[in-house]
Amino acid sequence: MKAIYLNGHGGNEVVQIGARPAPERRPGEVLIRMRASTLNQVDLYMRNSGAGITHALPQTMGIEGFGHVAACDDHAHVQVGDAVVIHPGISCGHCEFCQRGDDVLCTRIALVGEHRDGAWSEYVVVPADNVLPAPSYLTPFEAAALAVTHLTAWRMVVTQGQVKAGQTVLVFGIGGGVSVAALQIAKALGAKVIVTSRHAHKLERAQALGADLGIHTPADDVVKSVMAFTGKRGVDVVIENVGEAVWGDAMKSLVRGGRLVTCGATSGDQPPADLRRIFIRQLQILGSTLGNLQEFKDLLAFCEQHHIRPVIDHIYPMDQVHTALDVMSRAEQFGKLALDLTAEEMNPIIYN
């Protein structure tokens, strides 16, 4: 089958497009004919080094996707031909975290596209529990985006941030997939949302999606802008994945007892702690990554209810994945960069 895979670490020279062995389905698993996926920061990280993530080369890339069921067990909850999305976290089902329903914290979790072969291929096999019906109103590319960026934003905004109607949320770095998803979810919950960006056109796009205030950095002072908007109160929740570069502004923008939720550190992972501010103002600092299976089900239902559509910036064919990776590395997109995974089969799979 045709796939996009890594044969080393470095730049785009290690990202290959060609033949890979087709996966073999076992009982309890679902074989999916892939249609669409989107790019995520972890794809760049796996290409660059993959340091700290146990994996073996060559490895197919891609952490999530949309496709159609090609083969499954007779009594599975899906049927051949169904349109489905993949939850990328494959958990053990037995550790204390799986037992309490928070499988994203599983001690032996294996993520598609990180610890095992990914979804940037014509076919992928995952456990049946990790396959969910795709929302019928979305395009394949929109549906594919839900499993990482929107699920990550859902856990940040809803589970960790506990955002409620009437509260105010500050989202750093609007334009990236998680930040745009956080804006959409927070607005659907009835919150006011402030966004930041270095690019005026991204702020305009965000305000068209419902953002209540756009802060153009570094020309505009984030803290002063937040305090002016909130009447010197501060925001209830900060959503950020930038890390060190924005940490000081994030902390100073919070109301007393406010919550800072972080899922990334693209600008550095060693920010000043500012412990006095944390304990005097009783702030909460919460880490967040992806989301569990129940959260994914809740997200899908929420998107259906509020008709949320992930923002797709551009769609690339498989053979243009290098261009797509370059665009992501320069943070030029607003929303998601998508891959069209349809291709003439190199080695057709014969189903029983």
mmCIF file of C-alpha atoms in Angstrom:
data_model
loop_
_atom_site.group_PDB
_atom_site.id
_atom_site.type_symbol
_atom_site.label_atom_id
_atom_site.label_comp_id
_atom_site.label_asym_id
_atom_site.label_seq_id
_atom_site.Cartn_x
_atom_site.Cartn_y
_atom_site.Cartn_z
ATOM 1 C CA MET A 1 0.000 0.000 0.000
ATOM 2 C CA LYS A 2 1.049 3.634 -0.379
ATOM 3 C CA ALA A 3 2.086 5.441 2.792
ATOM 4 C CA ILE A 4 4.008 8.426 4.139
ATOM 5 C CA TYR A 5 6.691 7.157 6.490
ATOM 6 C CA LEU A 6 9.875 8.070 8.333
ATOM 7 C CA ASN A 7 13.161 6.314 7.625
ATOM 8 C CA GLY A 8 15.197 8.545 9.936
ATOM 9 C CA HIS A 9 15.139 11.867 11.758
ATOM 10 C CA GLY A 10 16.006 15.308 10.457
ATOM 11 C CA GLY A 11 14.193 17.337 7.803
ATOM 12 C CA ASN A 12 11.880 16.495 4.944
ATOM 13 C CA GLU A 13 14.557 14.229 3.459
ATOM 14 C CA VAL A 14 13.560 11.531 5.999
ATOM 15 C CA VAL A 15 9.858 11.722 5.075
ATOM 16 C CA GLN A 16 9.316 9.121 2.366
ATOM 17 C CA ILE A 17 6.299 8.471 0.140
ATOM 18 C CA GLY A 18 6.079 4.927 -1.145
ATOM 19 C CA ALA A 19 5.205 1.301 -0.528
ATOM 20 C CA ARG A 20 4.773 -0.083 2.994
ATOM 21 C CA PRO A 21 3.465 -3.492 4.107
ATOM 22 C CA ALA A 22 -0.314 -3.559 4.405
ATOM 23 C CA PRO A 23 -1.555 -4.072 7.997
ATOM 24 C CA GLU A 24 -3.093 -7.379 9.064
ATOM 25 C CA ARG A 25 -6.336 -7.251 11.015
ATOM 26 C CA ARG A 26 -6.757 -9.453 14.084
ATOM 27 C CA PRO A 27 -9.976 -10.307 15.956
ATOM 28 C CA GLY A 28 -11.234 -7.296 17.873
ATOM 29 C CA GLU A 29 -9.666 -4.889 15.388
ATOM 30 C CA VAL A 30 -11.008 -2.815 12.496
ATOM 31 C CA LEU A 31 -9.316 -2.337 9.135
ATOM 32 C CA ILE A 32 -9.968 1.158 7.775
ATOM 33 C CA ARG A 33 -9.521 2.416 4.217
ATOM 34 C CA MET A 34 -8.173 5.876 4.944
ATOM 35 C CA ARG A 35 -9.564 8.970 3.254
ATOM 36 C CA ALA A 36 -8.294 12.032 5.121
ATOM 37 C CA SER A 37 -6.015 13.227 7.892
ATOM 38 C CA THR A 38 -4.625 16.514 9.163
ATOM 39 C CA LEU A 39 -1.194 17.663 10.277
ATOM 40 C CA ASN A 40 -0.291 18.121 13.952
ATOM 41 C CA GLN A 41 2.742 19.508 15.737
ATOM 42 C CA VAL A 42 3.706 15.998 16.812
ATOM 43 C CA ASP A 43 4.224 15.084 13.140
ATOM 44 C CA LEU A 44 6.974 17.684 12.968
ATOM 45 C CA TYR A 45 8.372 16.455 16.270
ATOM 46 C CA MET A 46 8.484 12.852 15.077
ATOM 47 C CA ARG A 47 10.211 13.953 11.881
ATOM 48 C CA ASN A 48 12.733 16.133 13.690
ATOM 49 C CA SER A 49 13.749 13.717 16.460
ATOM 50 C CA GLY A 50 10.942 11.781 18.159
ATOM 51 C CA ALA A 51 13.090 12.018 21.292
ATOM 52 C CA GLY A 52 11.475 10.400 24.317
ATOM 53 C CA ILE A 53 8.859 8.544 22.248
ATOM 54 C CA THR A 54 9.533 4.828 21.885
ATOM 55 C CA HIS A 55 9.248 3.941 18.208
ATOM 56 C CA ALA A 56 10.958 1.900 15.503
ATOM 57 C CA LEU A 57 11.936 2.997 11.999
ATOM 58 C CA PRO A 58 10.670 2.880 9.352
ATOM 59 C CA GLN A 59 7.348 4.120 10.747
ATOM 60 C CA THR A 60 4.225 5.383 9.024
ATOM 61 C CA MET A 61 3.332 8.931 10.094
ATOM 62 C CA GLY A 62 0.002 10.522 11.030
ATOM 63 C CA ILE A 63 -1.834 10.521 14.335
ATOM 64 C CA GLU A 64 -5.497 10.636 13.297
ATOM 65 C CA GLY A 65 -7.837 10.280 10.403
ATOM 66 C CA PHE A 66 -11.147 9.633 8.707
ATOM 67 C CA GLY A 67 -11.946 6.639 6.563
ATOM 68 C CA HIS A 68 -14.361 3.819 5.833
ATOM 69 C CA VAL A 69 -14.469 0.428 7.499
ATOM 70 C CA ALA A 70 -12.953 -2.160 5.157
ATOM 71 C CA ALA A 71 -13.125 -5.192 7.484
ATOM 72 C CA CYS A 72 -14.273 -5.897 11.047
ATOM 73 C CA ASP A 73 -15.688 -8.632 13.267
ATOM 74 C CA ASP A 74 -19.226 -9.805 12.508
ATOM 75 C CA HIS A 75 -20.684 -8.365 15.726
ATOM 76 C CA ALA A 76 -18.656 -5.149 15.909
ATOM 77 C CA HIS A 77 -20.389 -1.819 16.633
ATOM 78 C CA VAL A 78 -19.449 -0.700 13.115
ATOM 79 C CA GLN A 79 -20.030 -2.303 9.727
ATOM 80 C CA VAL A 80 -18.103 -2.479 6.477
ATOM 81 C CA GLY A 81 -18.559 0.783 4.625
ATOM 82 C CA ASP A 82 -19.237 2.938 7.694
ATOM 83 C CA ALA A 83 -17.622 6.386 7.787
ATOM 84 C CA VAL A 84 -15.482 6.539 10.926
ATOM 85 C CA VAL A 85 -12.910 8.588 12.814
ATOM 86 C CA ILE A 86 -10.015 7.196 14.839
ATOM 87 C CA HIS A 87 -9.224 7.879 18.469
ATOM 88 C CA PRO A 88 -5.409 7.697 18.355
ATOM 89 C CA GLY A 89 -4.754 6.612 21.952
ATOM 90 C CA ILE A 90 -4.624 2.826 22.248
ATOM 91 C CA SER A 91 -4.660 1.999 25.947
ATOM 92 C CA CYS A 92 -4.036 -1.204 27.883
ATOM 93 C CA GLY A 93 -7.478 -1.308 29.536
ATOM 94 C CA HIS A 94 -6.055 -2.704 32.781
ATOM 95 C CA CYS A 95 -3.969 -0.077 34.604
ATOM 96 C CA GLU A 96 -5.460 2.108 37.355
ATOM 97 C CA PHE A 97 -6.031 5.005 34.957
ATOM 98 C CA CYS A 98 -7.864 2.867 32.395
ATOM 99 C CA GLN A 99 -9.941 1.332 35.182
ATOM 100 C CA ARG A 100 -11.116 4.757 36.325
ATOM 101 C CA GLY A 101 -12.007 5.763 32.760
ATOM 102 C CA ASP A 102 -9.108 8.113 32.034
ATOM 103 C CA ASP A 103 -7.398 5.982 29.412
ATOM 104 C CA VAL A 104 -5.429 8.954 28.045
ATOM 105 C CA LEU A 105 -3.266 8.619 31.193
ATOM 106 C CA CYS A 106 -2.687 4.883 30.585
ATOM 107 C CA THR A 107 0.795 3.814 31.665
ATOM 108 C CA ARG A 108 1.194 1.764 28.488
ATOM 109 C CA ILE A 109 -0.675 3.934 26.003
ATOM 110 C CA ALA A 110 0.435 3.609 22.372
ATOM 111 C CA LEU A 111 -0.407 6.533 20.126
ATOM 112 C CA VAL A 112 -1.025 6.076 16.429
ATOM 113 C CA GLY A 113 1.760 7.804 14.528
ATOM 114 C CA GLU A 114 4.025 7.987 17.578
ATOM 115 C CA HIS A 115 4.534 4.605 19.233
ATOM 116 C CA ARG A 116 3.120 2.584 16.325
ATOM 117 C CA ASP A 117 2.456 2.982 12.610
ATOM 118 C CA GLY A 118 0.202 5.909 11.848
ATOM 119 C CA ALA A 119 -2.690 6.882 9.641
ATOM 120 C CA TRP A 120 -0.957 8.518 6.656
ATOM 121 C CA SER A 121 -1.511 5.453 4.535
ATOM 122 C CA GLU A 122 -4.131 3.751 2.435
ATOM 123 C CA TYR A 123 -5.061 1.392 5.273
ATOM 124 C CA VAL A 124 -4.701 1.312 9.041
ATOM 125 C CA VAL A 125 -5.713 -1.187 11.724
ATOM 126 C CA VAL A 126 -6.804 -0.143 15.228
ATOM 127 C CA PRO A 127 -8.807 -1.780 18.048
ATOM 128 C CA ALA A 128 -12.566 -1.566 17.542
ATOM 129 C CA ASP A 129 -12.949 0.600 20.671
ATOM 130 C CA ASN A 130 -10.857 3.287 18.964
ATOM 131 C CA VAL A 131 -13.227 3.595 16.017
ATOM 132 C CA LEU A 132 -16.233 5.918 16.254
ATOM 133 C CA PRO A 133 -18.869 6.982 13.710
ATOM 134 C CA ALA A 134 -17.941 10.233 11.971
ATOM 135 C CA PRO A 135 -20.385 13.162 12.163
ATOM 136 C CA SER A 136 -22.408 13.005 8.956
ATOM 137 C CA TYR A 137 -22.510 16.775 8.384
ATOM 138 C CA LEU A 138 -18.722 17.152 8.152
ATOM 139 C CA THR A 139 -16.379 16.671 5.217
ATOM 140 C CA PRO A 140 -13.769 13.895 5.591
ATOM 141 C CA PHE A 141 -11.090 16.493 6.358
ATOM 142 C CA GLU A 142 -13.183 18.282 8.972
ATOM 143 C CA ALA A 143 -14.057 14.990 10.651
ATOM 144 C CA ALA A 144 -10.402 13.911 10.713
ATOM 145 C CA ALA A 145 -9.423 17.080 12.587
ATOM 146 C CA LEU A 146 -11.672 16.309 15.559
ATOM 147 C CA ALA A 147 -9.575 13.457 16.948
ATOM 148 C CA VAL A 148 -6.517 15.514 17.908
ATOM 149 C CA THR A 149 -6.939 19.290 17.870
ATOM 150 C CA HIS A 150 -10.585 19.461 18.892
ATOM 151 C CA LEU A 151 -10.230 16.611 21.378
ATOM 152 C CA THR A 152 -7.164 18.289 22.893
ATOM 153 C CA ALA A 153 -9.043 21.594 23.091
ATOM 154 C CA TRP A 154 -12.101 19.850 24.583
ATOM 155 C CA ARG A 155 -10.108 18.395 27.473
ATOM 156 C CA MET A 156 -8.386 21.752 28.016
ATOM 157 C CA VAL A 157 -11.529 23.891 27.909
ATOM 158 C CA VAL A 158 -14.150 21.565 29.394
ATOM 159 C CA THR A 159 -12.416 18.972 31.603
ATOM 160 C CA GLN A 160 -9.422 20.887 32.899
ATOM 161 C CA GLY A 161 -10.504 24.500 32.409
ATOM 162 C CA GLN A 162 -14.124 23.900 33.467
ATOM 163 C CA VAL A 163 -15.250 26.837 31.323
ATOM 164 C CA LYS A 164 -18.833 27.954 31.912
ATOM 165 C CA ALA A 165 -21.190 30.341 30.159
ATOM 166 C CA GLY A 166 -20.436 33.943 31.031
ATOM 167 C CA GLN A 167 -16.786 33.332 31.898
ATOM 168 C CA THR A 168 -13.881 34.903 30.014
ATOM 169 C CA VAL A 169 -11.168 32.824 28.326
ATOM 170 C CA LEU A 170 -7.803 33.970 26.948
ATOM 171 C CA VAL A 171 -6.453 31.853 24.071
ATOM 172 C CA PHE A 172 -2.847 32.413 23.025
ATOM 173 C CA GLY A 173 -1.561 31.938 19.478
ATOM 174 C CA ILE A 174 -4.786 31.888 17.497
ATOM 175 C CA GLY A 175 -4.308 30.273 14.120
ATOM 176 C CA GLY A 176 -2.984 26.942 15.318
ATOM 177 C CA GLY A 177 -5.456 24.073 15.280
ATOM 178 C CA VAL A 178 -5.844 23.657 19.050
ATOM 179 C CA SER A 179 -6.252 27.403 19.617
ATOM 180 C CA VAL A 180 -8.910 27.718 16.904
ATOM 181 C CA ALA A 181 -10.723 24.672 18.298
ATOM 182 C CA ALA A 182 -10.589 26.140 21.826
ATOM 183 C CA LEU A 183 -12.152 29.348 20.499
ATOM 184 C CA GLN A 184 -14.979 27.415 18.825
ATOM 185 C CA ILE A 185 -15.711 25.264 21.874
ATOM 186 C CA ALA A 186 -15.541 28.113 24.399
ATOM 187 C CA LYS A 187 -17.879 30.273 22.310
ATOM 188 C CA ALA A 188 -20.334 27.390 21.937
ATOM 189 C CA LEU A 189 -20.311 27.083 25.744
ATOM 190 C CA GLY A 190 -21.296 30.744 26.045
ATOM 191 C CA ALA A 191 -17.944 32.182 27.168
ATOM 192 C CA LYS A 192 -16.290 35.411 26.094
ATOM 193 C CA VAL A 193 -12.995 34.734 24.302
ATOM 194 C CA ILE A 194 -9.904 36.909 23.934
ATOM 195 C CA VAL A 195 -7.295 35.747 21.405
ATOM 196 C CA THR A 196 -3.719 36.762 20.642
ATOM 197 C CA SER A 197 -1.634 36.582 17.488
ATOM 198 C CA ARG A 198 1.361 38.209 15.833
ATOM 199 C CA HIS A 199 -0.638 38.353 12.593
ATOM 200 C CA ALA A 200 -3.474 40.819 12.029
ATOM 201 C CA HIS A 201 -5.149 38.628 9.407
ATOM 202 C CA LYS A 202 -5.399 35.749 11.899
ATOM 203 C CA LEU A 203 -7.069 38.034 14.426
ATOM 204 C CA GLU A 204 -9.577 39.048 11.750
ATOM 205 C CA ARG A 205 -10.326 35.394 11.005
ATOM 206 C CA ALA A 206 -10.738 34.684 14.724
ATOM 207 C CA GLN A 207 -13.132 37.577 15.211
ATOM 208 C CA ALA A 208 -15.187 36.301 12.280
ATOM 209 C CA LEU A 209 -15.464 33.034 14.247
ATOM 210 C CA GLY A 210 -16.756 34.909 17.288
ATOM 211 C CA ALA A 211 -13.682 36.093 19.228
ATOM 212 C CA ASP A 212 -14.662 39.060 21.416
ATOM 213 C CA LEU A 213 -11.229 40.707 21.398
ATOM 214 C CA GLY A 214 -8.073 40.247 19.346
ATOM 215 C CA ILE A 215 -4.705 41.298 20.775
ATOM 216 C CA HIS A 216 -2.016 41.961 18.162
ATOM 217 C CA THR A 217 1.305 41.033 19.750
ATOM 218 C CA PRO A 218 3.877 42.366 20.381
ATOM 219 C CA ALA A 219 2.454 45.793 19.486
ATOM 220 C CA ASP A 220 -0.403 45.441 21.991
ATOM 221 C CA ASP A 221 0.359 44.692 25.636
ATOM 222 C CA VAL A 222 -1.469 41.474 26.489
ATOM 223 C CA VAL A 223 -2.002 42.116 30.203
ATOM 224 C CA LYS A 224 -3.116 45.724 29.744
ATOM 225 C CA SER A 225 -5.509 44.697 26.968
ATOM 226 C CA VAL A 226 -6.972 41.884 29.074
ATOM 227 C CA MET A 227 -7.429 44.124 32.109
ATOM 228 C CA ALA A 228 -9.075 46.843 30.031
ATOM 229 C CA PHE A 229 -11.502 44.321 28.546
ATOM 230 C CA THR A 230 -12.349 42.691 31.898
ATOM 231 C CA GLY A 231 -12.515 45.858 33.998
ATOM 232 C CA LYS A 232 -9.208 45.010 35.740
ATOM 233 C CA ARG A 233 -10.612 41.646 36.858
ATOM 234 C CA GLY A 234 -8.680 39.240 34.661
ATOM 235 C CA VAL A 235 -9.800 36.110 32.805
ATOM 236 C CA ASP A 236 -11.165 32.930 34.336
ATOM 237 C CA VAL A 237 -9.154 30.575 32.140
ATOM 238 C CA VAL A 238 -6.041 30.788 29.977
ATOM 239 C CA ILE A 239 -5.595 28.249 27.172
ATOM 240 C CA GLU A 240 -2.029 28.107 25.853
ATOM 241 C CA ASN A 241 0.410 25.848 24.044
ATOM 242 C CA VAL A 242 3.264 28.325 23.525
ATOM 243 C CA GLY A 243 5.039 27.954 26.864
ATOM 244 C CA GLU A 244 7.916 30.099 28.030
ATOM 245 C CA ALA A 245 7.392 33.142 25.787
ATOM 246 C CA VAL A 246 3.859 33.854 27.026
ATOM 247 C CA TRP A 247 3.972 32.423 30.546
ATOM 248 C CA GLY A 248 4.381 35.726 32.368
ATOM 249 C CA ASP A 249 1.498 37.376 30.510
ATOM 250 C CA ALA A 250 -0.646 34.284 31.001
ATOM 251 C CA MET A 251 -0.165 34.291 34.778
ATOM 252 C CA LYS A 252 -0.736 38.045 35.125
ATOM 253 C CA SER A 253 -3.922 37.871 33.039
ATOM 254 C CA LEU A 254 -5.705 35.462 35.399
ATOM 255 C CA VAL A 255 -8.338 36.432 37.928
ATOM 256 C CA ARG A 256 -7.773 35.292 41.519
ATOM 257 C CA GLY A 257 -8.406 31.542 41.600
ATOM 258 C CA GLY A 258 -8.115 31.364 37.818
ATOM 259 C CA ARG A 259 -6.938 28.363 35.808
ATOM 260 C CA LEU A 260 -4.069 28.158 33.319
ATOM 261 C CA VAL A 261 -4.276 25.103 31.062
ATOM 262 C CA THR A 262 -1.271 24.210 28.913
ATOM 263 C CA CYS A 263 -0.704 21.500 26.311
ATOM 264 C CA GLY A 264 2.556 22.582 24.675
ATOM 265 C CA ALA A 265 5.845 24.422 24.903
ATOM 266 C CA THR A 266 6.788 25.476 21.392
ATOM 267 C CA SER A 267 8.756 28.488 22.685
ATOM 268 C CA GLY A 268 10.449 26.666 25.579
ATOM 269 C CA ASP A 269 9.563 24.458 28.522
ATOM 270 C CA GLN A 270 11.294 26.254 31.405
ATOM 271 C CA PRO A 271 9.183 29.356 32.179
ATOM 272 C CA PRO A 272 9.587 31.362 35.397
ATOM 273 C CA ALA A 273 7.456 29.731 38.098
ATOM 274 C CA ASP A 274 6.311 32.980 39.805
ATOM 275 C CA LEU A 275 5.391 30.932 42.871
ATOM 276 C CA ARG A 276 4.310 33.924 44.969
ATOM 277 C CA ARG A 277 1.670 34.858 42.399
ATOM 278 C CA ILE A 278 0.506 31.236 42.251
ATOM 279 C CA PHE A 279 -0.075 30.805 45.974
ATOM 280 C CA ILE A 280 -1.143 34.355 46.890
ATOM 281 C CA ARG A 281 -3.730 34.473 44.088
ATOM 282 C CA GLN A 282 -4.472 30.743 44.439
ATOM 283 C CA LEU A 283 -4.010 30.034 40.744
ATOM 284 C CA GLN A 284 -4.338 26.565 39.244
ATOM 285 C CA ILE A 285 -1.813 25.324 36.656
ATOM 286 C CA LEU A 286 -3.129 22.337 34.725
ATOM 287 C CA GLY A 287 -1.405 20.179 32.143
ATOM 288 C CA SER A 288 -3.440 18.554 29.393
ATOM 289 C CA THR A 289 -2.830 16.193 26.484
ATOM 290 C CA LEU A 290 -5.312 14.757 23.978
ATOM 291 C CA GLY A 291 -8.427 13.295 25.672
ATOM 292 C CA ASN A 292 -9.930 9.960 26.654
ATOM 293 C CA LEU A 293 -12.469 7.880 24.756
ATOM 294 C CA GLN A 294 -15.453 9.196 26.710
ATOM 295 C CA GLU A 295 -14.336 12.764 26.117
ATOM 296 C CA PHE A 296 -14.108 12.003 22.396
ATOM 297 C CA LYS A 297 -17.692 10.690 22.434
ATOM 298 C CA ASP A 298 -18.823 13.784 24.351
ATOM 299 C CA LEU A 299 -16.994 16.032 21.881
ATOM 300 C CA LEU A 300 -18.622 14.356 18.872
ATOM 301 C CA ALA A 301 -22.071 14.824 20.430
ATOM 302 C CA PHE A 302 -21.280 18.464 21.294
ATOM 303 C CA CYS A 303 -20.117 19.186 17.743
ATOM 304 C CA GLU A 304 -23.314 17.664 16.349
ATOM 305 C CA GLN A 305 -25.418 19.736 18.755
ATOM 306 C CA HIS A 306 -23.673 23.028 17.987
ATOM 307 C CA HIS A 307 -22.794 22.240 14.374
ATOM 308 C CA ILE A 308 -19.105 22.969 14.932
ATOM 309 C CA ARG A 309 -16.963 22.685 11.819
ATOM 310 C CA PRO A 310 -13.168 22.491 12.156
ATOM 311 C CA VAL A 311 -11.427 25.147 10.090
ATOM 312 C CA ILE A 312 -9.432 23.634 7.209
ATOM 313 C CA ASP A 313 -6.818 26.001 5.802
ATOM 314 C CA HIS A 314 -5.591 23.880 2.887
ATOM 315 C CA ILE A 315 -5.794 20.306 1.582
ATOM 316 C CA TYR A 316 -2.716 18.617 0.103
ATOM 317 C CA PRO A 317 -2.406 15.319 -1.797
ATOM 318 C CA MET A 318 -0.092 12.734 -0.248
ATOM 319 C CA ASP A 319 2.675 13.578 -2.683
ATOM 320 C CA GLN A 320 2.792 17.173 -1.387
ATOM 321 C CA VAL A 321 3.294 16.285 2.275
ATOM 322 C CA HIS A 322 6.703 18.023 2.308
ATOM 323 C CA THR A 323 5.047 21.303 1.340
ATOM 324 C CA ALA A 324 2.431 20.829 4.038
ATOM 325 C CA LEU A 325 5.089 20.160 6.688
ATOM 326 C CA ASP A 326 6.974 23.287 5.629
ATOM 327 C CA VAL A 327 3.837 25.422 5.937
ATOM 328 C CA MET A 328 3.173 24.047 9.422
ATOM 329 C CA SER A 329 6.769 24.608 10.528
ATOM 330 C CA ARG A 330 6.383 28.298 9.591
ATOM 331 C CA ALA A 331 2.976 28.534 11.355
ATOM 332 C CA GLU A 332 1.448 30.116 8.262
ATOM 333 C CA GLN A 333 -1.921 28.362 8.486
ATOM 334 C CA PHE A 334 -5.150 29.349 10.193
ATOM 335 C CA GLY A 335 -6.770 26.170 11.428
ATOM 336 C CA LYS A 336 -5.756 22.808 10.006
ATOM 337 C CA LEU A 337 -3.628 21.601 7.124
ATOM 338 C CA ALA A 338 -5.146 18.426 5.702
ATOM 339 C CA LEU A 339 -3.939 15.469 3.641
ATOM 340 C CA ASP A 340 -5.977 13.652 1.022
ATOM 341 C CA LEU A 341 -5.010 10.016 1.583
ATOM 342 C CA THR A 342 -6.783 8.580 -1.439
ATOM 343 C CA ALA A 343 -4.350 7.039 -3.883
ATOM 344 C CA GLU A 344 -4.186 4.334 -6.488
ATOM 345 C CA GLU A 345 -3.534 1.168 -4.515
ATOM 346 C CA MET A 346 -0.016 -0.153 -4.920
ATOM 347 C CA ASN A 347 -0.788 -3.496 -3.330
ATOM 348 C CA PRO A 348 -4.563 -4.075 -3.109
ATOM 349 C CA ILE A 349 -5.787 -5.826 0.037
ATOM 350 C CA ILE A 350 -8.041 -8.832 -0.467
ATOM 351 C CA TYR A 351 -10.726 -9.130 2.237
ATOM 352 C CA ASN A 352 -12.110 -12.422 3.444
#
